[in-house]
Amino acid sequence: MSNNLFSSTIGRKLIMSISGLFLVLFLLFHMAMNMVAIFSLEAYNAVCHFLGTNWYALAGTMVLAAGFLFHIIYAFILTRHNLAARGKERYSEQKRSGNVSWASRNMFVIGVIIVLGLVMHLYHFWYKMQFAELVGKEIGGFAWADGAGYLTSVFANPVVVILYIVWFAAFWFHLTHGFWSAFHTIGWNNQVWLNRWKCIANIFATIIFLGFAAVVIAMYFKANCAACI
């Protein structure tokens, strides 16, 4: 049974669909958490403190993060497998797929951008905040307890703001295809529901994009134009 799950096309898609739910929950959780900073930097610090000092909060975050990472790693494995299996035929398939969405045809490129953005994000926030707390010393000049101060400092740089918005846009493209595709794989794939899931996917991806982008832009203005907010 497990061999069929990993070796069959449907089984692989099912694994991607289920692991993709971890990505959806991970993004929702972090968007909600980060949006707190727009309204109150003190409340954001309180949320960071809660997540960093309670084992069940840490465990829940780690489970979501592990599912997210599995989704990424497995996606790259499947991409390599599919490219090797199709060989030169993939070029003729691309020519015949004029009705396929741009996001669907470029999921690998979008995935690379997402991974590069994730590395940037881990460097900025996990390494300089959570890892700094684990080793018991400051990294980058900010105490790990002052998450709001560090958040504002990072997004004071307009180049960083642009890079993060590009990263969020890659998530938008990924979600607009991956969200409805997951339900299609599970079996909710009749034409009526397929159109509904595509609409829901666009709405959900847009909410995620706007939520994260709002945080980044708000932090930029808090750092550079305190009187504007």
Tab-separated table of C-alpha atoms in Angstrom:
chain	number	residue	atom	x	y	z
A	1	MET	CA	0.000	0.000	0.000
A	2	SER	CA	2.729	2.482	0.972
A	3	ASN	CA	4.763	1.561	-2.103
A	4	ASN	CA	1.770	2.284	-4.340
A	5	LEU	CA	1.245	5.590	-2.570
A	6	PHE	CA	4.773	6.767	-3.355
A	7	SER	CA	5.123	5.153	-6.786
A	8	SER	CA	1.761	5.884	-8.429
A	9	THR	CA	0.947	9.249	-9.985
A	10	ILE	CA	-2.252	9.627	-7.959
A	11	GLY	CA	-0.435	8.633	-4.753
A	12	ARG	CA	2.253	11.251	-5.291
A	13	LYS	CA	-0.309	13.932	-6.029
A	14	LEU	CA	-2.216	12.935	-2.902
A	15	ILE	CA	0.926	13.310	-0.795
A	16	MET	CA	1.553	16.741	-2.314
A	17	SER	CA	-2.054	17.748	-1.659
A	18	ILE	CA	-2.031	16.673	1.986
A	19	SER	CA	1.395	18.185	2.716
A	20	GLY	CA	0.203	21.349	0.972
A	21	LEU	CA	-2.407	21.751	3.704
A	22	PHE	CA	0.481	22.267	6.133
A	23	LEU	CA	1.673	25.121	3.910
A	24	VAL	CA	-1.808	26.669	3.937
A	25	LEU	CA	-2.094	26.452	7.739
A	26	PHE	CA	1.487	27.679	8.208
A	27	LEU	CA	0.838	30.759	6.061
A	28	LEU	CA	-2.483	31.519	7.759
A	29	PHE	CA	-0.954	31.238	11.219
A	30	HIS	CA	2.039	33.436	10.412
A	31	MET	CA	-0.031	36.014	8.554
A	32	ALA	CA	-2.382	36.387	11.534
A	33	MET	CA	0.549	36.576	13.935
A	34	ASN	CA	2.457	39.153	11.886
A	35	MET	CA	-0.568	41.349	11.264
A	36	VAL	CA	-0.712	42.003	14.997
A	37	ALA	CA	2.378	44.195	14.509
A	38	ILE	CA	0.395	46.583	12.298
A	39	PHE	CA	-1.884	47.495	15.196
A	40	SER	CA	0.456	47.132	18.184
A	41	LEU	CA	4.171	46.433	18.380
A	42	GLU	CA	3.801	45.633	22.079
A	43	ALA	CA	1.129	43.028	21.308
A	44	TYR	CA	3.406	41.534	18.639
A	45	ASN	CA	6.173	41.151	21.222
A	46	ALA	CA	3.680	39.489	23.561
A	47	VAL	CA	2.736	36.994	20.828
A	48	CYS	CA	6.419	36.247	20.148
A	49	HIS	CA	7.014	35.742	23.855
A	50	PHE	CA	4.055	33.355	24.110
A	51	LEU	CA	5.213	31.296	21.133
A	52	GLY	CA	8.771	31.185	22.412
A	53	THR	CA	8.026	30.163	26.000
A	54	ASN	CA	5.283	27.549	25.655
A	55	TRP	CA	6.229	24.059	24.522
A	56	TYR	CA	2.846	23.336	22.921
A	57	ALA	CA	3.052	26.518	20.834
A	58	LEU	CA	6.583	25.601	19.767
A	59	ALA	CA	5.509	22.029	18.992
A	60	GLY	CA	2.568	23.194	16.891
A	61	THR	CA	4.758	25.606	14.948
A	62	MET	CA	7.369	22.895	14.380
A	63	VAL	CA	4.742	20.445	13.077
A	64	LEU	CA	3.434	23.011	10.585
A	65	ALA	CA	6.972	23.969	9.560
A	66	ALA	CA	7.964	20.304	9.110
A	67	GLY	CA	4.939	19.690	6.865
A	68	PHE	CA	5.790	22.835	4.886
A	69	LEU	CA	9.411	21.722	4.395
A	70	PHE	CA	8.304	18.217	3.410
A	71	HIS	CA	5.997	19.761	0.808
A	72	ILE	CA	8.904	21.732	-0.680
A	73	ILE	CA	11.394	18.855	-0.668
A	74	TYR	CA	8.916	16.362	-2.096
A	75	ALA	CA	7.935	18.857	-4.819
A	76	PHE	CA	11.556	19.081	-5.989
A	77	ILE	CA	11.900	15.290	-5.916
A	78	LEU	CA	8.761	14.880	-8.041
A	79	THR	CA	9.899	17.584	-10.454
A	80	ARG	CA	13.217	15.853	-11.053
A	81	HIS	CA	11.465	12.515	-11.443
A	82	ASN	CA	8.945	13.910	-13.934
A	83	LEU	CA	11.587	15.692	-16.004
A	84	ALA	CA	13.725	12.559	-16.154
A	85	ALA	CA	10.728	10.424	-17.113
A	86	ARG	CA	9.471	12.706	-19.884
A	87	GLY	CA	12.798	13.788	-21.322
A	88	LYS	CA	12.452	15.730	-24.560
A	89	GLU	CA	8.721	15.025	-24.712
A	90	ARG	CA	8.114	17.750	-22.137
A	91	TYR	CA	8.917	20.424	-24.740
A	92	SER	CA	6.243	19.193	-27.112
A	93	GLU	CA	3.820	18.936	-24.182
A	94	GLN	CA	4.455	22.566	-23.313
A	95	LYS	CA	3.627	23.617	-26.869
A	96	ARG	CA	0.326	21.751	-26.688
A	97	SER	CA	-0.606	23.212	-23.296
A	98	GLY	CA	-1.705	26.663	-24.384
A	99	ASN	CA	-4.802	26.500	-22.171
A	100	VAL	CA	-2.780	25.664	-19.050
A	101	SER	CA	-2.205	28.545	-16.620
A	102	TRP	CA	1.149	30.289	-16.382
A	103	ALA	CA	1.458	29.227	-12.731
A	104	SER	CA	0.896	25.580	-13.657
A	105	ARG	CA	3.577	25.656	-16.376
A	106	ASN	CA	6.112	27.416	-14.149
A	107	MET	CA	5.606	25.762	-10.757
A	108	PHE	CA	9.279	24.790	-10.619
A	109	VAL	CA	10.470	28.380	-11.158
A	110	ILE	CA	7.925	29.618	-8.617
A	111	GLY	CA	9.132	26.924	-6.212
A	112	VAL	CA	12.743	28.071	-6.591
A	113	ILE	CA	11.738	31.657	-5.772
A	114	ILE	CA	9.805	30.427	-2.730
A	115	VAL	CA	12.795	28.423	-1.481
A	116	LEU	CA	15.204	31.339	-1.977
A	117	GLY	CA	12.772	33.616	-0.154
A	118	LEU	CA	12.494	31.078	2.642
A	119	VAL	CA	16.282	31.049	3.051
A	120	MET	CA	16.246	34.862	3.229
A	121	HIS	CA	13.433	34.770	5.781
A	122	LEU	CA	15.141	32.158	7.951
A	123	TYR	CA	18.321	34.238	7.955
A	124	HIS	CA	16.499	37.412	8.898
A	125	PHE	CA	14.197	36.049	11.557
A	126	TRP	CA	14.914	32.462	12.638
A	127	TYR	CA	18.708	32.806	12.777
A	128	LYS	CA	18.814	36.288	14.273
A	129	MET	CA	15.885	35.812	16.670
A	130	GLN	CA	15.046	32.203	17.569
A	131	PHE	CA	18.529	30.779	17.094
A	132	ALA	CA	19.971	33.766	18.962
A	133	GLU	CA	17.662	32.958	21.855
A	134	LEU	CA	18.701	29.295	21.805
A	135	VAL	CA	22.422	30.120	21.999
A	136	GLY	CA	21.791	32.929	24.486
A	137	LYS	CA	23.404	35.841	22.659
A	138	GLU	CA	22.375	38.697	20.409
A	139	ILE	CA	22.926	38.349	16.657
A	140	GLY	CA	22.534	41.482	14.586
A	141	GLY	CA	22.285	43.962	17.442
A	142	PHE	CA	18.716	43.283	18.616
A	143	ALA	CA	17.624	41.401	21.695
A	144	TRP	CA	15.447	38.441	20.712
A	145	ALA	CA	12.747	39.663	23.101
A	146	ASP	CA	12.310	42.800	20.977
A	147	GLY	CA	10.806	41.099	17.931
A	148	ALA	CA	8.882	44.242	16.980
A	149	GLY	CA	12.017	46.384	17.020
A	150	TYR	CA	13.834	43.887	14.833
A	151	LEU	CA	10.848	43.554	12.476
A	152	THR	CA	10.811	47.309	11.977
A	153	SER	CA	14.575	47.406	11.483
A	154	VAL	CA	14.591	44.711	8.792
A	155	PHE	CA	11.823	46.305	6.744
A	156	ALA	CA	13.265	49.803	6.998
A	157	ASN	CA	15.294	48.827	3.924
A	158	PRO	CA	13.245	49.302	0.705
A	159	VAL	CA	15.280	46.629	-1.123
A	160	VAL	CA	14.321	44.067	1.508
A	161	VAL	CA	10.688	45.166	1.237
A	162	ILE	CA	10.732	44.590	-2.546
A	163	LEU	CA	12.396	41.175	-2.174
A	164	TYR	CA	9.750	40.070	0.319
A	165	ILE	CA	6.910	41.297	-1.881
A	166	VAL	CA	8.362	39.285	-4.796
A	167	TRP	CA	8.450	36.296	-2.434
A	168	PHE	CA	4.819	36.828	-1.458
A	169	ALA	CA	3.882	37.122	-5.142
A	170	ALA	CA	5.483	33.712	-5.763
A	171	PHE	CA	3.288	32.288	-3.001
A	172	TRP	CA	0.267	33.897	-4.685
A	173	PHE	CA	0.997	32.129	-7.968
A	174	HIS	CA	1.691	28.856	-6.170
A	175	LEU	CA	-1.516	28.994	-4.147
A	176	THR	CA	-3.755	30.000	-7.059
A	177	HIS	CA	-2.801	26.738	-8.745
A	178	GLY	CA	-1.941	24.445	-5.830
A	179	PHE	CA	-4.992	25.169	-3.673
A	180	TRP	CA	-7.653	24.066	-6.155
A	181	SER	CA	-5.394	21.359	-7.578
A	182	ALA	CA	-5.233	19.729	-4.141
A	183	PHE	CA	-9.022	19.394	-3.970
A	184	HIS	CA	-9.059	18.175	-7.563
A	185	THR	CA	-6.670	15.373	-6.550
A	186	ILE	CA	-8.723	14.475	-3.474
A	187	GLY	CA	-11.744	13.943	-5.705
A	188	TRP	CA	-13.795	17.125	-5.660
A	189	ASN	CA	-13.191	17.526	-9.346
A	190	ASN	CA	-16.533	17.877	-11.104
A	191	GLN	CA	-16.772	20.985	-13.271
A	192	VAL	CA	-18.996	22.917	-10.853
A	193	TRP	CA	-16.782	22.385	-7.832
A	194	LEU	CA	-13.585	22.788	-9.845
A	195	ASN	CA	-14.636	26.310	-10.860
A	196	ARG	CA	-15.631	27.065	-7.277
A	197	TRP	CA	-12.282	25.890	-5.905
A	198	LYS	CA	-10.437	27.977	-8.490
A	199	CYS	CA	-12.379	31.037	-7.347
A	200	ILE	CA	-11.723	30.232	-3.679
A	201	ALA	CA	-8.032	29.674	-4.470
A	202	ASN	CA	-7.739	33.133	-6.034
A	203	ILE	CA	-9.476	34.761	-3.062
A	204	PHE	CA	-7.403	32.856	-0.503
A	205	ALA	CA	-4.100	33.531	-2.292
A	206	THR	CA	-4.953	37.227	-2.564
A	207	ILE	CA	-5.786	37.465	1.151
A	208	ILE	CA	-2.473	35.810	2.030
A	209	PHE	CA	-0.533	38.092	-0.318
A	210	LEU	CA	-2.219	41.282	0.889
A	211	GLY	CA	-1.913	40.285	4.554
A	212	PHE	CA	1.830	39.681	4.416
A	213	ALA	CA	2.468	42.639	2.098
A	214	ALA	CA	0.519	44.927	4.454
A	215	VAL	CA	2.810	43.954	7.347
A	216	VAL	CA	5.985	44.598	5.357
A	217	ILE	CA	4.782	47.948	4.020
A	218	ALA	CA	3.462	49.039	7.418
A	219	MET	CA	6.802	48.232	9.056
A	220	TYR	CA	8.602	50.213	6.354
A	221	PHE	CA	6.501	53.293	7.101
A	222	LYS	CA	6.797	52.801	10.854
A	223	ALA	CA	10.584	52.864	10.455
A	224	ASN	CA	10.857	55.664	7.895
A	225	CYS	CA	7.786	57.807	8.441
A	226	ALA	CA	6.494	57.433	11.982
A	227	ALA	CA	4.065	60.286	11.516
A	228	CYS	CA	2.390	58.542	8.574
A	229	ILE	CA	0.865	55.753	10.680
